[in-house]
PDB file of C-alpha atoms in Angstrom:
ATOM      1  CA  GLY A 619     105.763  95.827 104.781  1.00 84.00           C
ATOM      2  CA  ILE A 620     105.121  94.817 101.230  1.00 87.00           C
ATOM      3  CA  LYS A 621     106.043  91.673  99.314  1.00 91.00           C
ATOM      4  CA  TYR A 622     104.787  89.529  96.472  1.00 94.00           C
ATOM      5  CA  ALA A 623     102.251  86.833  97.343  1.00 95.00           C
ATOM      6  CA  ALA A 624     103.300  83.286  96.483  1.00 95.00           C
ATOM      7  CA  ASP A 625     100.863  83.201  93.541  1.00 95.00           C
ATOM      8  CA  THR A 626     102.096  86.421  91.893  1.00 93.00           C
ATOM      9  CA  PRO A 627     102.193  85.721  88.173  1.00 94.00           C
ATOM     10  CA  SER A 628     105.207  86.183  85.912  1.00 94.00           C
ATOM     11  CA  GLY A 629     106.780  84.427  82.946  1.00 95.00           C
ATOM     12  CA  THR A 630     104.903  83.380  79.830  1.00 96.00           C
ATOM     13  CA  ALA A 631     101.457  84.961  79.492  1.00 96.00           C
ATOM     14  CA  SER A 632      98.717  85.796  77.018  1.00 94.00           C
ATOM     15  CA  GLY A 633      97.345  89.311  76.722  1.00 93.00           C
ATOM     16  CA  GLN A 634      94.073  89.991  78.550  1.00 94.00           C
ATOM     17  CA  SER A 635      91.757  92.946  79.035  1.00 91.00           C
ATOM     18  CA  GLU A 636      92.437  92.818  82.780  1.00 91.00           C
ATOM     19  CA  GLN A 637      95.565  90.771  83.350  1.00 94.00           C
ATOM     20  CA  THR A 638      96.731  90.398  86.940  1.00 95.00           C
ATOM     21  CA  ILE A 639     100.300  91.687  86.855  1.00 94.00           C
ATOM     22  CA  ALA A 640     100.906  91.615  90.621  1.00 95.00           C
ATOM     23  CA  HIS A 641      99.462  90.149  93.805  1.00 96.00           C
ATOM     24  CA  LEU A 642     101.021  91.895  96.792  1.00 93.00           C
ATOM     25  CA  LEU A 643     100.782  91.321 100.527  1.00 93.00           C
ATOM     26  CA  LEU A 644     100.626  94.434 102.696  1.00 90.00           C
ATOM     27  CA  THR A 645     101.628  93.588 106.268  1.00 88.00           C
ATOM     28  CA  ASN A 646     101.669  95.379 109.598  1.00 87.00           C
ATOM     29  CA  THR A 647     103.613  93.638 112.333  1.00 84.00           C
ATOM     30  CA  ALA A 648     102.173  93.479 115.823  1.00 80.00           C
ATOM     31  CA  ASN A 649     103.204  96.541 117.824  1.00 80.00           C
ATOM     32  CA  SER A 650     102.817  97.692 121.414  1.00 79.00           C
ATOM     33  CA  GLY A 651     100.509 100.568 120.523  1.00 80.00           C
ATOM     34  CA  THR A 652      98.369  98.398 118.226  1.00 84.00           C
ATOM     35  CA  TYR A 653      98.767 101.122 115.603  1.00 82.00           C
ATOM     36  CA  GLU A 654      97.338 100.494 112.187  1.00 85.00           C
ATOM     37  CA  ALA A 655      99.444 101.023 109.087  1.00 84.00           C
ATOM     38  CA  ARG A 656      97.896 102.962 106.235  1.00 82.00           C
ATOM     39  CA  LEU A 657      99.037 102.839 102.637  1.00 81.00           C
ATOM     40  CA  GLU A 658      98.972 106.543 101.775  1.00 78.00           C
ATOM     41  CA  ALA A 659     100.433 106.363  98.269  1.00 79.00           C
ATOM     42  CA  LEU A 660     101.843 103.778  95.914  1.00 82.00           C
ATOM     43  CA  GLN A 661     103.568 104.086  92.587  1.00 81.00           C
ATOM     44  CA  VAL A 662     104.490 101.123  90.445  1.00 84.00           C
ATOM     45  CA  THR A 663     106.992 101.134  87.632  1.00 83.00           C
ATOM     46  CA  LEU A 664     105.972  99.522  84.371  1.00 84.00           C
ATOM     47  CA  SER A 665     108.242  99.106  81.397  1.00 84.00           C
ATOM     48  CA  ASN A 666     107.581  97.335  78.164  1.00 84.00           C
ATOM     49  CA  VAL A 667     109.079  96.105  74.933  1.00 85.00           C
ATOM     50  CA  GLY A 668     106.846  95.785  71.884  1.00 84.00           C
ATOM     51  CA  ILE A 669     103.437  96.491  73.424  1.00 83.00           C
ATOM     52  CA  SER A 670     101.698  99.443  71.766  1.00 77.00           C
ATOM     53  CA  ASN A 671     102.628 102.744  73.370  1.00 71.00           C
ATOM     54  CA  THR A 672     100.008 104.898  71.710  1.00 74.00           C
ATOM     55  CA  ALA A 673      96.977 103.266  73.338  1.00 74.00           C
ATOM     56  CA  ASN A 674      95.661 104.419  76.707  1.00 76.00           C
ATOM     57  CA  ARG A 675      95.731 101.567  79.231  1.00 79.00           C
ATOM     58  CA  LEU A 676      93.635 101.005  82.336  1.00 81.00           C
ATOM     59  CA  LEU A 677      95.685 100.108  85.417  1.00 83.00           C
ATOM     60  CA  LYS A 678      93.604  98.913  88.386  1.00 85.00           C
ATOM     61  CA  PHE A 679      94.333  98.334  92.056  1.00 85.00           C
ATOM     62  CA  TYR A 680      92.099  96.016  94.116  1.00 87.00           C
ATOM     63  CA  LEU A 681      92.100  95.474  97.872  1.00 85.00           C
ATOM     64  CA  ASP A 682      91.511  91.973  99.255  1.00 87.00           C
ATOM     65  CA  GLN A 683      89.877  90.564  96.097  1.00 88.00           C
ATOM     66  CA  ILE A 684      89.388  91.339  92.443  1.00 89.00           C
ATOM     67  CA  ASP A 685      85.930  92.869  92.611  1.00 83.00           C
ATOM     68  CA  SER A 686      84.692  96.017  90.891  1.00 76.00           C
ATOM     69  CA  SER A 687      83.443  97.442  94.188  1.00 71.00           C
ATOM     70  CA  ALA A 688      86.967  97.335  95.644  1.00 65.00           C
ATOM     71  CA  ASP A 689      89.030  98.933  92.895  1.00 69.00           C
ATOM     72  CA  TYR A 690      90.778 102.123  91.947  1.00 72.00           C
ATOM     73  CA  SER A 691      91.549 102.763  88.281  1.00 71.00           C
ATOM     74  CA  THR A 692      94.020 105.053  86.638  1.00 71.00           C
ATOM     75  CA  THR A 693      94.726 105.518  82.957  1.00 70.00           C
ATOM     76  CA  ILE A 694      98.236 105.284  81.603  1.00 67.00           C
ATOM     77  CA  VAL A 695      98.106 107.748  78.725  1.00 59.00           C
ATOM     78  CA  GLY A 696      99.614 106.508  75.480  1.00 58.00           C
ATOM     79  CA  SER A 697     102.392 108.402  73.765  1.00 53.00           C
ATOM     80  CA  ALA A 698     104.558 108.084  70.705  1.00 51.00           C
ATOM     81  CA  SER A 699     107.642 107.274  72.781  1.00 48.00           C
ATOM     82  CA  SER A 700     109.392 103.962  72.388  1.00 42.00           C
ATOM     83  CA  GLN A 701     108.032 102.671  75.704  1.00 42.00           C
ATOM     84  CA  PHE A 702     105.382 103.428  78.251  1.00 48.00           C
ATOM     85  CA  SER A 703     107.471 103.397  81.339  1.00 46.00           C
ATOM     86  CA  GLY A 704     107.810 105.158  84.606  1.00 48.00           C
ATOM     87  CA  PRO A 705     105.589 105.346  87.640  1.00 49.00           C
ATOM     88  CA  ALA A 706     101.817 105.102  87.779  1.00 64.00           C
ATOM     89  CA  GLY A 707      99.787 104.645  90.920  1.00 61.00           C
ATOM     90  CA  PHE A 708      97.477 106.238  93.458  1.00 55.00           C
ATOM     91  CA  ARG A 709      97.252 108.403  96.544  1.00 56.00           C
ATOM     92  CA  ASP A 710      94.794 107.340  99.226  1.00 52.00           C
ATOM     93  CA  VAL A 711      93.117 110.747  99.315  1.00 49.00           C
ATOM     94  CA  ASP A 712      92.129 110.302  95.657  1.00 53.00           C
ATOM     95  CA  THR A 713      90.456 106.922  96.074  1.00 51.00           C
ATOM     96  CA  THR A 714      87.629 105.149  97.818  1.00 52.00           C
ATOM     97  CA  LEU A 715      90.047 102.388  98.803  1.00 59.00           C
ATOM     98  CA  ASP A 716      90.658 101.990 102.526  1.00 62.00           C
ATOM     99  CA  PRO A 717      94.199 100.612 102.557  1.00 76.00           C
ATOM    100  CA  SER A 718      94.601 100.376 106.327  1.00 82.00           C
ATOM    101  CA  ILE A 719      96.102  97.304 107.964  1.00 87.00           C
ATOM    102  CA  SER A 720      95.481  96.515 111.631  1.00 89.00           C
ATOM    103  CA  ALA A 721      98.431  95.612 113.845  1.00 88.00           C
ATOM    104  CA  GLY A 722      99.486  92.007 113.290  1.00 90.00           C
ATOM    105  CA  GLN A 723      97.431  91.660 110.093  1.00 92.00           C
ATOM    106  CA  GLU A 724      97.940  91.564 106.342  1.00 92.00           C
ATOM    107  CA  ARG A 725      95.868  92.571 103.328  1.00 91.00           C
ATOM    108  CA  HIS A 726      96.043  91.661  99.671  1.00 92.00           C
ATOM    109  CA  LEU A 727      96.554  94.193  96.889  1.00 90.00           C
ATOM    110  CA  TYR A 728      96.010  93.080  93.291  1.00 91.00           C
ATOM    111  CA  VAL A 729      97.219  95.081  90.296  1.00 90.00           C
ATOM    112  CA  THR A 730      95.737  94.523  86.826  1.00 90.00           C
ATOM    113  CA  LEU A 731      96.498  96.024  83.419  1.00 89.00           C
ATOM    114  CA  ASP A 732      94.992  95.847  79.924  1.00 89.00           C
ATOM    115  CA  THR A 733      97.471  93.805  77.861  1.00 91.00           C
ATOM    116  CA  THR A 734      95.116  92.623  75.110  1.00 90.00           C
ATOM    117  CA  ASP A 735      97.388  93.732  72.282  1.00 88.00           C
ATOM    118  CA  ALA A 736     100.571  92.059  73.573  1.00 91.00           C
ATOM    119  CA  GLY A 737     102.245  90.161  70.733  1.00 90.00           C
ATOM    120  CA  SER A 738     104.374  87.036  70.659  1.00 91.00           C
ATOM    121  CA  THR A 739     107.710  88.817  71.234  1.00 92.00           C
ATOM    122  CA  ASP A 740     106.506  91.511  73.665  1.00 94.00           C
ATOM    123  CA  ARG A 741     107.491  91.912  77.321  1.00 93.00           C
ATOM    124  CA  LEU A 742     106.122  93.774  80.328  1.00 92.00           C
ATOM    125  CA  THR A 743     107.953  94.357  83.627  1.00 91.00           C
ATOM    126  CA  PHE A 744     106.389  95.362  86.966  1.00 91.00           C
ATOM    127  CA  ASN A 745     108.402  96.763  89.865  1.00 88.00           C
ATOM    128  CA  ILE A 746     108.131  98.845  93.038  1.00 87.00           C
ATOM    129  CA  ALA A 747     111.313 100.703  93.911  1.00 82.00           C
ATOM    130  CA  ALA A 748     112.504 102.460  97.036  1.00 79.00           C
ATOM    131  CA  GLY A 749     110.686 105.778  97.421  1.00 78.00           C
ATOM    132  CA  GLN A 750     107.574 104.628  95.529  1.00 81.00           C
ATOM    133  CA  ILE A 751     105.466 103.883  98.591  1.00 80.00           C
ATOM    134  CA  THR A 752     104.280 106.099 101.450  1.00 79.00           C
ATOM    135  CA  TRP A 753     102.894 104.738 104.717  1.00 81.00           C
ATOM    136  CA  GLY A 754     101.167 106.412 107.628  1.00 77.00           C
ATOM    137  CA  ASP A 755     100.471 105.091 111.104  1.00 74.00           C
ATOM    138  CA  GLY A 756      97.682 107.395 112.219  1.00 64.00           C
ATOM    139  CA  ASN A 757      99.746 108.349 115.253  1.00 64.00           C
ATOM    140  CA  SER A 758     102.685 110.278 113.902  1.00 58.00           C
ATOM    141  CA  THR A 759     102.433 113.972 113.124  1.00 55.00           C
ATOM    142  CA  ASP A 760     104.218 113.118 109.885  1.00 54.00           C
ATOM    143  CA  ASP A 761     102.172 110.456 108.086  1.00 56.00           C
ATOM    144  CA  ASN A 762     104.677 110.311 105.256  1.00 62.00           C
ATOM    145  CA  ILE A 763     106.809 107.302 106.094  1.00 58.00           C
ATOM    146  CA  THR A 764     108.798 106.505 102.972  1.00 53.00           C
ATOM    147  CA  THR A 765     111.618 104.375 104.361  1.00 57.00           C
ATOM    148  CA  VAL A 766     110.520 100.802 103.770  1.00 60.00           C
ATOM    149  CA  ASN A 767     112.980  97.989 104.447  1.00 60.00           C
ATOM    150  CA  ASP A 768     111.220  95.675 101.977  1.00 65.00           C
ATOM    151  CA  LEU A 769     111.954  97.852  98.935  1.00 66.00           C
ATOM    152  CA  PRO A 770     112.849  97.510  96.220  1.00 75.00           C
ATOM    153  CA  ILE A 771     111.025  94.293  95.487  1.00 83.00           C
ATOM    154  CA  SER A 772     112.360  92.295  92.573  1.00 86.00           C
ATOM    155  CA  ALA A 773     110.886  92.995  89.168  1.00 90.00           C
ATOM    156  CA  LYS A 774     108.404  90.551  87.626  1.00 93.00           C
ATOM    157  CA  THR A 775     108.478  90.160  83.848  1.00 94.00           C
ATOM    158  CA  PHE A 776     105.857  88.767  81.492  1.00 95.00           C
ATOM    159  CA  SER A 777     106.743  87.408  78.052  1.00 96.00           C
ATOM    160  CA  TYR A 778     103.955  87.146  75.492  1.00 95.00           C
TER     161      TYR A 778
END
């Protein structure tokens, strides 16, 4: 499963070069086969009002702690559109992350974004919707489990 950790930020914020925009808990309930769960792919939806759209932005995912040795980065490419919005994320095969969760355990996933140019009337929203996450269990011949009862998780909005 996936859910926000109790300390997930939202609300009033100041722009930062690496602002934590989500702290998620990835859980795998105890099961009779002691199968691990593996996060195969994750997309997050970001939408904004007022923050510059033309600048490229670095979106980072960290497992267990915010530490440069445990991250995966992707660049959200700027455009002239009125918003940068839509999904951005990762596939496990493209990263050095090892997002596997043993049976009965949980892991932390942190998401950060460059928001340094956020102004006083700008907003940023983070969300994960149904269909934006793929799990595997290492046992099934089809490691593309996309039905997740926890989704969608409620959006978190920052106001600057």
